[in-house]
Coordinates of C-alpha atoms in Angstrom, one line a residue:
M1 CA -52.3 38.0 -37.4
N2 CA -50.7 41.4 -38.1
G3 CA -51.9 44.9 -37.7
G4 CA -53.7 45.3 -41.0
Y5 CA -56.5 47.5 -39.8
G6 CA -58.3 50.5 -41.1
M7 CA -57.6 53.7 -39.1
V8 CA -60.8 55.7 -38.7
F9 CA -60.7 59.2 -37.3
R10 CA -64.1 60.6 -36.4
K11 CA -65.1 63.6 -34.4
G12 CA -66.5 62.5 -31.0
N13 CA -70.0 63.1 -29.9
S14 CA -70.3 66.6 -28.4
R15 CA -71.1 66.9 -24.7
T16 CA -71.3 69.8 -22.3
T17 CA -68.4 72.1 -21.9
D18 CA -69.6 73.9 -18.8
T19 CA -66.4 75.2 -17.2
D20 CA -68.1 76.2 -13.9
D21 CA -67.6 72.8 -12.5
L22 CA -64.0 71.8 -12.4
G23 CA -64.6 68.6 -10.3
T24 CA -62.8 65.5 -11.4
A25 CA -65.4 62.9 -10.4
P26 CA -66.2 60.4 -13.2
R27 CA -68.7 61.8 -15.6
P28 CA -71.8 59.6 -16.3
W29 CA -71.6 60.3 -20.1
V30 CA -68.0 58.9 -20.2
A31 CA -69.2 55.7 -18.5
S32 CA -71.8 55.4 -21.3
A33 CA -69.3 56.2 -24.0
L34 CA -67.0 53.4 -22.7
A35 CA -69.6 50.7 -22.8
P36 CA -68.6 49.4 -26.2
F37 CA -64.9 49.2 -25.1
Q38 CA -66.0 47.3 -22.0
E39 CA -68.0 44.9 -24.1
Q40 CA -65.0 44.3 -26.4
L41 CA -62.8 43.7 -23.4
A42 CA -65.3 41.2 -21.9
A43 CA -65.3 39.3 -25.2
L44 CA -61.5 39.0 -25.4
A45 CA -60.3 38.8 -21.8
R46 CA -60.9 35.6 -19.8
P47 CA -59.8 35.7 -16.2
G48 CA -57.4 32.9 -15.4
E49 CA -56.7 32.3 -19.1
T50 CA -55.6 35.6 -20.5
A51 CA -53.2 38.3 -19.2
S52 CA -54.7 41.8 -19.4
L53 CA -53.1 45.1 -18.5
A54 CA -55.1 48.4 -18.6
V55 CA -52.9 51.3 -19.6
I56 CA -53.1 55.1 -19.5
T57 CA -50.2 57.4 -20.3
D58 CA -49.1 61.0 -20.6
T59 CA -51.9 62.8 -18.7
H60 CA -49.9 66.0 -18.2
Y61 CA -52.1 67.1 -15.3
K62 CA -51.8 70.8 -14.5
S63 CA -54.1 73.4 -12.8
G64 CA -57.0 75.1 -14.5
F65 CA -59.4 74.3 -17.3
D66 CA -58.6 74.3 -21.0
A67 CA -61.2 73.1 -23.6
T68 CA -58.5 72.0 -26.0
Y69 CA -55.3 71.4 -24.1
Y70 CA -53.6 70.2 -20.9
G71 CA -55.2 71.0 -17.6
I72 CA -57.3 69.5 -14.8
N73 CA -58.6 67.0 -17.4
G74 CA -55.4 65.0 -16.8
L75 CA -56.7 64.0 -13.3
Q76 CA -60.2 63.6 -14.5
H77 CA -59.1 61.1 -17.2
V78 CA -57.4 59.1 -14.5
T79 CA -60.5 59.0 -12.2
E80 CA -62.5 57.8 -15.2
F81 CA -59.9 55.2 -16.2
M82 CA -60.1 53.8 -12.7
A83 CA -63.9 53.9 -12.6
N84 CA -64.5 52.4 -16.1
V85 CA -61.4 50.5 -17.2
A86 CA -59.1 49.4 -14.4
N87 CA -62.0 48.0 -12.4
Q88 CA -63.3 45.7 -15.2
P89 CA -63.4 42.0 -14.4
G90 CA -61.2 41.1 -17.4
I91 CA -58.3 43.3 -16.2
D92 CA -55.5 41.7 -14.2
A93 CA -53.4 44.8 -13.5
Y94 CA -53.1 48.4 -14.7
A95 CA -50.4 51.0 -15.3
H96 CA -49.7 54.7 -15.9
L97 CA -46.7 54.9 -18.2
G98 CA -45.5 58.4 -17.1
D99 CA -45.9 62.1 -17.6
L100 CA -48.4 62.2 -14.8
I101 CA -48.0 65.9 -14.6
D102 CA -47.0 68.6 -17.1
G103 CA -44.2 69.7 -14.8
S104 CA -44.8 73.4 -15.5
E105 CA -46.0 74.7 -12.1
S106 CA -44.2 75.4 -8.9
G107 CA -42.5 72.7 -6.9
P108 CA -45.2 72.6 -4.2
A109 CA -48.0 72.7 -6.7
D110 CA -46.7 69.8 -8.8
Q111 CA -45.8 67.7 -5.8
Q112 CA -49.4 68.0 -4.8
H113 CA -50.5 67.1 -8.3
L114 CA -48.3 63.9 -8.1
R115 CA -50.0 63.0 -4.8
E116 CA -53.4 63.5 -6.3
M117 CA -52.6 61.3 -9.2
V118 CA -51.2 58.6 -6.9
A119 CA -54.3 58.8 -4.8
A120 CA -56.5 58.4 -7.8
L121 CA -54.5 55.5 -9.1
S122 CA -54.4 53.8 -5.7
Q123 CA -58.2 53.4 -5.4
P124 CA -59.1 50.0 -4.0
V125 CA -60.0 48.0 -7.1
G126 CA -58.2 44.9 -5.8
K127 CA -55.6 44.8 -8.6
P128 CA -51.8 45.6 -8.7
F129 CA -50.6 48.6 -10.5
Y130 CA -47.4 50.3 -11.7
I131 CA -46.8 54.0 -12.2
A132 CA -43.8 54.9 -14.4
K133 CA -41.7 58.0 -14.3
G134 CA -42.0 60.2 -17.4
N135 CA -39.6 62.9 -18.6
H136 CA -42.0 65.6 -17.4
D137 CA -42.3 64.2 -13.9
D138 CA -39.2 66.0 -12.4
N139 CA -40.7 69.5 -13.0
D140 CA -37.9 70.7 -15.4
K141 CA -40.5 72.5 -17.5
F142 CA -41.1 74.9 -14.6
D143 CA -37.5 75.3 -13.8
E144 CA -36.4 76.3 -17.4
H145 CA -38.9 79.2 -17.4
Q146 CA -37.6 80.7 -14.1
V147 CA -34.9 83.4 -14.2
A148 CA -32.7 81.5 -11.7
R149 CA -33.5 78.0 -13.2
R150 CA -33.0 76.4 -9.8
A151 CA -34.3 72.8 -9.4
S152 CA -37.8 72.9 -7.9
F153 CA -37.8 69.1 -7.1
Q154 CA -35.2 67.3 -4.9
A155 CA -33.4 64.2 -6.0
N156 CA -36.0 61.8 -4.5
T157 CA -39.2 63.9 -4.8
F158 CA -40.8 61.6 -7.5
A159 CA -39.6 58.4 -5.9
D160 CA -40.8 59.3 -2.5
I161 CA -44.3 60.1 -3.8
V162 CA -44.8 57.7 -6.7
F163 CA -42.3 54.8 -6.7
Q164 CA -43.0 54.4 -2.9
A165 CA -46.7 53.7 -3.9
D166 CA -45.6 51.2 -6.5
Y167 CA -43.3 49.3 -4.1
R168 CA -45.8 49.3 -1.3
Q169 CA -47.7 46.5 -3.1
P170 CA -46.6 43.0 -2.3
Q171 CA -47.8 41.7 -5.7
L172 CA -45.3 43.9 -7.5
Q173 CA -42.0 42.0 -7.5
R174 CA -38.6 43.8 -7.4
F175 CA -35.0 43.3 -6.4
S176 CA -34.6 46.8 -4.9
Q177 CA -36.5 50.2 -4.7
R178 CA -33.6 52.1 -6.3
Y179 CA -34.3 52.3 -10.0
G180 CA -38.1 52.1 -10.6
V181 CA -37.8 48.5 -12.0
A182 CA -40.5 45.9 -11.1
W183 CA -42.3 43.0 -12.6
L184 CA -45.6 41.2 -12.4
D185 CA -46.5 37.7 -13.5
V186 CA -50.0 36.8 -14.9
G187 CA -49.9 33.2 -15.9
P188 CA -47.2 32.7 -18.6
V189 CA -46.9 36.4 -19.2
R190 CA -44.4 38.6 -17.4
F191 CA -45.0 42.4 -17.4
L192 CA -41.6 44.0 -16.9
F193 CA -41.7 47.7 -15.9
I194 CA -38.6 49.9 -16.5
N195 CA -37.6 53.5 -16.0
T196 CA -36.5 55.5 -19.1
S197 CA -36.0 58.7 -17.0
D198 CA -33.0 57.2 -15.2
V199 CA -30.9 60.4 -15.0
P200 CA -28.4 61.4 -12.4
Y201 CA -29.4 64.3 -10.2
R202 CA -26.5 66.8 -10.1
L203 CA -26.7 70.5 -9.2
N204 CA -24.1 73.2 -9.9
R205 CA -23.3 75.8 -7.3
F206 CA -26.3 77.9 -8.4
G207 CA -28.7 75.0 -7.8
I208 CA -29.2 74.3 -11.5
K209 CA -29.5 70.7 -12.7
K210 CA -26.7 69.4 -14.9
Y211 CA -29.3 67.2 -16.7
D212 CA -32.7 68.3 -17.7
V213 CA -34.7 65.1 -17.2
K214 CA -37.2 66.4 -19.8
L215 CA -34.5 66.4 -22.4
N216 CA -32.5 63.4 -21.4
L217 CA -34.3 60.0 -21.5
A218 CA -32.0 57.3 -20.4
V219 CA -31.3 53.9 -18.8
R220 CA -28.1 53.6 -16.7
Q221 CA -25.9 50.7 -15.5
G222 CA -27.6 50.0 -12.1
Q223 CA -31.0 49.6 -13.6
M224 CA -29.7 47.5 -16.5
A225 CA -28.0 45.2 -14.0
E226 CA -31.4 44.6 -12.3
I227 CA -33.0 44.0 -15.7
I228 CA -30.4 41.4 -16.5
Q229 CA -31.1 39.7 -13.1
I230 CA -34.8 39.6 -13.8
L231 CA -34.3 38.2 -17.3
Q232 CA -31.9 35.5 -16.1
M233 CA -34.8 34.2 -14.0
S234 CA -37.5 34.5 -16.6
G235 CA -37.8 31.0 -18.0
D236 CA -41.2 29.9 -19.3
K237 CA -42.4 33.5 -19.8
A238 CA -43.6 35.7 -22.6
I239 CA -42.3 39.1 -21.6
I240 CA -44.0 42.4 -22.3
V241 CA -41.8 45.3 -21.3
C242 CA -43.4 48.6 -20.4
G243 CA -41.8 52.1 -20.0
H244 CA -42.4 55.7 -20.7
G245 CA -40.0 56.4 -23.6
N246 CA -39.5 54.3 -26.7
L247 CA -36.1 52.5 -26.8
L248 CA -36.1 52.7 -30.6
K249 CA -37.7 54.9 -33.3
A250 CA -39.5 53.5 -36.2
N251 CA -36.4 54.0 -38.3
H252 CA -34.6 51.7 -35.8
K253 CA -32.4 54.5 -34.5
D254 CA -32.0 55.2 -30.7
G255 CA -35.3 56.4 -29.2
L256 CA -33.7 57.6 -25.9
H257 CA -30.8 60.0 -25.5
H258 CA -28.7 57.4 -23.7
N259 CA -28.8 53.6 -24.0
G260 CA -32.1 52.9 -25.7
R261 CA -30.5 50.9 -28.5
T262 CA -28.2 49.3 -25.9
L263 CA -31.1 48.0 -23.9
H264 CA -32.9 46.8 -27.1
E265 CA -29.7 44.9 -28.1
L266 CA -29.7 43.3 -24.6
F267 CA -33.3 42.2 -25.2
R268 CA -32.2 40.7 -28.6
A269 CA -29.5 38.8 -26.8
F270 CA -32.0 37.4 -24.4
N271 CA -34.2 36.1 -27.2
L272 CA -31.2 34.5 -28.7
Q273 CA -30.2 32.8 -25.4
A274 CA -26.8 34.5 -25.7
R275 CA -24.0 35.2 -23.4
G276 CA -21.6 38.1 -23.4
T277 CA -21.1 41.7 -22.2
V278 CA -23.2 44.7 -22.8
A279 CA -20.9 47.7 -23.1
T280 CA -21.0 51.3 -24.2
H281 CA -18.0 53.5 -24.8
G282 CA -19.5 57.0 -24.9
R283 CA -17.7 60.1 -23.8
N284 CA -20.2 60.7 -20.9
A285 CA -19.2 58.5 -17.9
D286 CA -22.6 59.0 -16.3
F287 CA -24.2 56.8 -18.9
Q288 CA -21.5 54.2 -19.6
I289 CA -22.4 50.6 -19.2
N290 CA -20.2 47.5 -18.9
L291 CA -22.1 44.4 -17.7
P292 CA -21.8 40.7 -18.3
F293 CA -24.9 38.6 -19.0
D294 CA -25.6 35.0 -19.5
F295 CA -29.0 33.9 -20.9
T296 CA -27.9 30.4 -22.0
R297 CA -29.7 28.7 -19.2
V298 CA -33.0 30.5 -19.8
R299 CA -35.4 28.2 -21.5
N300 CA -38.8 28.7 -23.2
A301 CA -38.9 32.5 -22.9
R302 CA -38.9 35.5 -25.1
I303 CA -39.4 39.3 -25.0
T304 CA -42.3 39.8 -27.3
A305 CA -43.3 43.5 -27.0
Y306 CA -42.2 46.9 -25.8
V307 CA -45.1 49.2 -24.8
C308 CA -44.7 52.9 -24.1
G309 CA -46.1 56.4 -24.4
H310 CA -44.1 59.7 -24.6
R311 CA -44.5 60.5 -28.3
H312 CA -48.2 61.4 -28.2
T313 CA -49.1 59.2 -31.1
E314 CA -50.0 55.7 -32.0
Q315 CA -47.4 53.7 -33.8
T316 CA -46.2 50.1 -34.1
F317 CA -43.2 48.5 -35.7
V318 CA -41.1 45.4 -35.3
D319 CA -37.3 45.2 -34.7
H320 CA -35.9 41.6 -34.6
D321 CA -39.2 40.1 -33.5
I322 CA -39.8 42.6 -30.7
R323 CA -43.0 44.6 -31.4
Y324 CA -42.9 48.2 -30.4
L325 CA -46.3 49.7 -29.4
L326 CA -46.5 53.4 -28.9
L327 CA -49.7 54.5 -27.2
N328 CA -51.4 57.9 -27.5
C329 CA -51.6 60.5 -24.8
S330 CA -54.6 60.7 -22.6
A331 CA -54.0 64.5 -22.1
L332 CA -56.2 66.6 -24.2
M333 CA -54.3 67.9 -27.3
G334 CA -56.4 70.1 -29.6
R335 CA -55.4 70.7 -33.1
N336 CA -54.4 74.4 -32.9
H337 CA -51.5 74.1 -30.4
Q338 CA -47.9 74.3 -31.4
L339 CA -46.9 71.0 -29.6
T340 CA -49.9 69.0 -30.9
T341 CA -48.8 66.0 -32.9
K342 CA -50.2 65.3 -36.3
Y343 CA -51.9 62.2 -34.9
N344 CA -53.9 64.2 -32.4
A345 CA -54.5 67.1 -34.8
R346 CA -56.3 64.6 -37.0
W347 CA -58.6 63.6 -34.1
D348 CA -59.5 67.3 -33.6
R349 CA -59.8 66.6 -29.8
R350 CA -62.0 68.8 -27.7
Y351 CA -63.3 68.8 -24.1
G352 CA -66.7 67.2 -23.7
E353 CA -66.3 65.0 -26.7
T354 CA -65.5 61.3 -26.8
N355 CA -62.1 62.0 -28.3
E356 CA -61.2 64.2 -25.3
Y357 CA -59.4 61.3 -23.5
A358 CA -57.5 58.1 -24.6
G359 CA -56.6 54.8 -23.0
Y360 CA -55.9 51.2 -23.7
A361 CA -56.1 47.5 -22.6
L362 CA -53.6 44.9 -23.6
V363 CA -54.9 41.4 -23.7
A364 CA -52.4 38.6 -24.2
D365 CA -54.2 35.3 -25.1
P366 CA -52.0 32.1 -25.0
A367 CA -54.8 30.0 -26.6
A368 CA -55.1 32.3 -29.6
R369 CA -51.4 33.1 -29.5
Q370 CA -52.5 36.7 -30.0
L371 CA -52.0 40.2 -28.4
S372 CA -55.0 42.4 -28.6
V373 CA -54.7 46.2 -28.1
L374 CA -58.0 47.8 -27.3
G375 CA -58.3 51.5 -27.4
Y376 CA -60.9 54.1 -26.3
G377 CA -61.3 57.8 -27.0
A378 CA -58.6 59.1 -29.3
A379 CA -57.2 55.7 -30.0
T380 CA -57.7 52.8 -32.4
P381 CA -60.5 50.6 -31.1
L382 CA -58.8 47.3 -31.8
R383 CA -55.5 46.0 -33.2
Q384 CA -54.5 42.4 -33.0
F385 CA -51.0 40.9 -33.5
A386 CA -49.5 37.4 -33.4
M387 CA -47.7 36.8 -30.2
W388 CA -45.2 34.2 -29.0
F389 CA -46.1 32.2 -25.9
P390 CA -44.0 29.5 -24.1
E391 CA -44.8 25.9 -24.8
P392 CA -46.5 24.3 -21.8
R393 CA -44.1 21.9 -19.9
N394 CA -45.2 18.3 -19.6

């Protein structure tokens, strides 16, 4: 089944926009609004038979209230995601795919925002989770607007707050804690989490970063070596890869600034059970890759999908049997802001309406050989795609 669905944009039901209460506790009306989503999830997800991942992305949490744009709503959306989506019986695990914060406030303020987001996502719902690094999560947006432009985060600020919380979970498998790579198996489905903000931290003598992480999405050699290791032990798995940035664009050009296409070609080689070397010959030594791989002994396995956020839109396309799924931002994006994407402008998103937020659940169903993508808020309610699954071993 392909994604032949009708896209319907409708203004959400209006709710209170009282700005006196800037608390972030789950709002009762949001719970009511998400009841149809929960019912659809219950109909599609069967614990022990399907593999389901709840996903939220691009919350852009920052201080203060805004009725049509980024603000404290970023944290509120996460608390409501946890209370109404991640805790549902049909969900096996959940993920935030990056840009937790807007990265536009002082270093201490945004470090506190990261801690608050991790605390919200670490609520004891009894399920494993993964939090990805987005290109806004190193606070470069704040740095670029300061006269001195000095780095407000240290090299390991994000990792010490966020990746540490990821790796604290015994259910989340990994080879190391160096790159932000991890995987989680649910039956025949392997969710592989990668880091598309894999950028070296280098300062000049004035304390200014050589690389603005916000403007340099990348995957480097060390991370790719771990990905190869994981893939070489991924027999009998249908693999869904999740990250912040899209490796490819819809026109099939590189979606990252460094090595997006290279990693996609490695995934193609895996699906072909190939052996060889993945190599780049760019001028920048920081992002060069030269690694051998051998997938000839991997049986009954395939990378089926790549799921990400970053672009603040919904989009899907296929490149050599790998389906790309770009998910919309949870952050409030009203129509009259310069950075608002066309997709979100069409939703005319506003605080206190049911299009204020956005989130998803992925349900991989081996029996139906189908991937269902359920959305709530400013997202398509249901899309379904054919999905490859490994044949059961006798």
